[in-house]
Structure formats: structure tokens, C-alpha cells
């Protein structure tokens, strides 16, 4: 397996940095098995395409706008990925 756990966000904008804080905490507290990479993607956006491509799985940690309670986990996969990018909820 080739898995990337990617933290996104801007540390200067309050809770918008939650993805970066999440992956940094994971890296500090756990030793990942071979085949799993943790990356602070910050606000790199499209510059991450080469890093993301070719992965078997991608786990993105980021803040989004939603009606759910803060800290809720949302799974976006399959057909819903295109809809996710069509609306600006991040």
C-alpha cells in the first residue's frame, strides 16, 4: 500500500489550520508503518498534485464548512469528490 495522510490549512487563520495540526500530532505520537506517509501540505494546493498522484489511498485532514458539530468527520469519496470540488466548502 502507498497511503498519504495529508494535512491542509493555514495556521494563521484559527481553526483553518486543523489539518496541519492533526498531521503534526500524528507524526509526533505515532510511528507510521511502511507505506504510510504523513505530510503537512499547508496551503500548497495544486503544487501537491505530483505528491498525491499514484497513491493507493489519500486521507485529507482539513477544515470544511458544514452544519455538523465541530470535529465531525466527513468521508468524501467516489462520485461525491467531483461535487466537493464544485462547491467551496473547504
PDB file of C-alpha atoms in Angstrom:
ATOM      1  CA  UNK A   1       0.000   0.000   0.000  1.00  0.00           C
ATOM      2  CA  UNK A   2       1.038   3.546  -0.735  1.00  0.00           C
ATOM      3  CA  UNK A   3      -1.017   5.796   1.546  1.00  0.00           C
ATOM      4  CA  UNK A   4      -0.703   9.539   2.097  1.00  0.00           C
ATOM      5  CA  UNK A   5      -2.200  11.313   5.105  1.00  0.00           C
ATOM      6  CA  UNK A   6      -2.267  14.949   4.052  1.00  0.00           C
ATOM      7  CA  UNK A   7      -2.904  17.872   6.379  1.00  0.00           C
ATOM      8  CA  UNK A   8      -4.139  21.068   4.766  1.00  0.00           C
ATOM      9  CA  UNK A   9      -4.784  24.508   6.127  1.00  0.00           C
ATOM     10  CA  UNK A  10      -3.479  27.895   7.071  1.00  0.00           C
ATOM     11  CA  UNK A  11      -2.090  28.119  10.611  1.00  0.00           C
ATOM     12  CA  UNK A  12      -2.635  31.876  10.610  1.00  0.00           C
ATOM     13  CA  UNK A  13      -6.423  31.571  10.244  1.00  0.00           C
ATOM     14  CA  UNK A  14      -7.545  29.968  13.523  1.00  0.00           C
ATOM     15  CA  UNK A  15      -9.397  26.660  13.019  1.00  0.00           C
ATOM     16  CA  UNK A  16      -8.451  26.636   9.311  1.00  0.00           C
ATOM     17  CA  UNK A  17      -5.120  25.102  10.449  1.00  0.00           C
ATOM     18  CA  UNK A  18      -6.728  21.995  11.939  1.00  0.00           C
ATOM     19  CA  UNK A  19      -5.446  19.700   9.171  1.00  0.00           C
ATOM     20  CA  UNK A  20      -1.851  20.785   9.694  1.00  0.00           C
ATOM     21  CA  UNK A  21      -2.155  20.422  13.476  1.00  0.00           C
ATOM     22  CA  UNK A  22      -3.701  16.964  13.031  1.00  0.00           C
ATOM     23  CA  UNK A  23      -0.916  15.521  10.881  1.00  0.00           C
ATOM     24  CA  UNK A  24       1.768  17.099  13.069  1.00  0.00           C
ATOM     25  CA  UNK A  25       0.217  15.454  16.150  1.00  0.00           C
ATOM     26  CA  UNK A  26       0.014  12.103  14.330  1.00  0.00           C
ATOM     27  CA  UNK A  27       3.680  12.318  13.342  1.00  0.00           C
ATOM     28  CA  UNK A  28       4.732  13.168  16.909  1.00  0.00           C
ATOM     29  CA  UNK A  29       2.658  10.492  18.632  1.00  0.00           C
ATOM     30  CA  UNK A  30       2.806   7.523  16.274  1.00  0.00           C
ATOM     31  CA  UNK A  31       5.343   5.733  14.148  1.00  0.00           C
ATOM     32  CA  UNK A  32       3.689   5.012  10.823  1.00  0.00           C
ATOM     33  CA  UNK A  33       4.168   1.615   9.235  1.00  0.00           C
ATOM     34  CA  UNK A  34       5.982   1.294   5.926  1.00  0.00           C
ATOM     35  CA  UNK A  35       3.826   2.523   3.063  1.00  0.00           C
ATOM     36  CA  UNK A  36       2.136   5.314   5.023  1.00  0.00           C
ATOM     37  CA  UNK A  37       3.424   8.863   4.658  1.00  0.00           C
ATOM     38  CA  UNK A  38       2.290  11.882   6.656  1.00  0.00           C
ATOM     39  CA  UNK A  39       2.624  15.294   5.040  1.00  0.00           C
ATOM     40  CA  UNK A  40       1.918  18.860   6.129  1.00  0.00           C
ATOM     41  CA  UNK A  41       0.585  20.285   2.873  1.00  0.00           C
ATOM     42  CA  UNK A  42      -0.195  23.681   4.379  1.00  0.00           C
ATOM     43  CA  UNK A  43      -1.683  25.886   1.672  1.00  0.00           C
ATOM     44  CA  UNK A  44       0.246  24.331  -1.234  1.00  0.00           C
ATOM     45  CA  UNK A  45      -2.902  23.458  -3.212  1.00  0.00           C
ATOM     46  CA  UNK A  46      -2.170  22.467  -6.813  1.00  0.00           C
ATOM     47  CA  UNK A  47       1.556  22.125  -6.065  1.00  0.00           C
ATOM     48  CA  UNK A  48       0.667  18.862  -4.293  1.00  0.00           C
ATOM     49  CA  UNK A  49      -0.650  17.091  -7.404  1.00  0.00           C
ATOM     50  CA  UNK A  50       2.614  15.235  -8.079  1.00  0.00           C
ATOM     51  CA  UNK A  51       2.793  14.184  -4.418  1.00  0.00           C
ATOM     52  CA  UNK A  52      -0.786  12.904  -4.444  1.00  0.00           C
ATOM     53  CA  UNK A  53      -0.738  11.148  -7.821  1.00  0.00           C
ATOM     54  CA  UNK A  54      -0.063   7.435  -7.835  1.00  0.00           C
ATOM     55  CA  UNK A  55      -1.223   6.863  -4.258  1.00  0.00           C
ATOM     56  CA  UNK A  56      -3.417   3.891  -3.443  1.00  0.00           C
ATOM     57  CA  UNK A  57      -5.265   5.936  -0.828  1.00  0.00           C
ATOM     58  CA  UNK A  58      -5.358   9.584   0.191  1.00  0.00           C
ATOM     59  CA  UNK A  59      -6.592  10.763   3.575  1.00  0.00           C
ATOM     60  CA  UNK A  60      -7.051  14.531   3.723  1.00  0.00           C
ATOM     61  CA  UNK A  61      -7.314  16.351   7.041  1.00  0.00           C
ATOM     62  CA  UNK A  62      -8.801  19.800   6.569  1.00  0.00           C
ATOM     63  CA  UNK A  63     -11.454  22.134   7.922  1.00  0.00           C
ATOM     64  CA  UNK A  64     -14.702  22.426   5.966  1.00  0.00           C
ATOM     65  CA  UNK A  65     -17.914  24.403   6.277  1.00  0.00           C
ATOM     66  CA  UNK A  66     -20.795  22.179   7.328  1.00  0.00           C
ATOM     67  CA  UNK A  67     -23.855  22.052   9.540  1.00  0.00           C
ATOM     68  CA  UNK A  68     -22.299  19.261  11.622  1.00  0.00           C
ATOM     69  CA  UNK A  69     -20.754  19.711  15.057  1.00  0.00           C
ATOM     70  CA  UNK A  70     -17.132  20.926  15.121  1.00  0.00           C
ATOM     71  CA  UNK A  71     -14.761  17.970  14.965  1.00  0.00           C
ATOM     72  CA  UNK A  72     -17.137  15.824  12.926  1.00  0.00           C
ATOM     73  CA  UNK A  73     -15.525  13.511  10.374  1.00  0.00           C
ATOM     74  CA  UNK A  74     -16.742  13.612   6.774  1.00  0.00           C
ATOM     75  CA  UNK A  75     -15.923  10.948   4.219  1.00  0.00           C
ATOM     76  CA  UNK A  76     -15.893  12.191   0.654  1.00  0.00           C
ATOM     77  CA  UNK A  77     -15.276   9.508  -1.944  1.00  0.00           C
ATOM     78  CA  UNK A  78     -16.371   8.152  -5.305  1.00  0.00           C
ATOM     79  CA  UNK A  79     -18.847  10.318  -7.169  1.00  0.00           C
ATOM     80  CA  UNK A  80     -19.045  12.866  -4.345  1.00  0.00           C
ATOM     81  CA  UNK A  81     -15.452  14.012  -4.950  1.00  0.00           C
ATOM     82  CA  UNK A  82     -16.419  15.980  -8.072  1.00  0.00           C
ATOM     83  CA  UNK A  83     -19.290  17.645  -6.195  1.00  0.00           C
ATOM     84  CA  UNK A  84     -16.910  18.521  -3.363  1.00  0.00           C
ATOM     85  CA  UNK A  85     -14.679  20.459  -5.737  1.00  0.00           C
ATOM     86  CA  UNK A  86     -17.655  22.109  -7.462  1.00  0.00           C
ATOM     87  CA  UNK A  87     -18.691  23.786  -4.203  1.00  0.00           C
ATOM     88  CA  UNK A  88     -16.337  25.727  -1.974  1.00  0.00           C
ATOM     89  CA  UNK A  89     -16.745  24.116   1.433  1.00  0.00           C
ATOM     90  CA  UNK A  90     -13.064  23.996   2.391  1.00  0.00           C
TER      91      UNK A  90
END
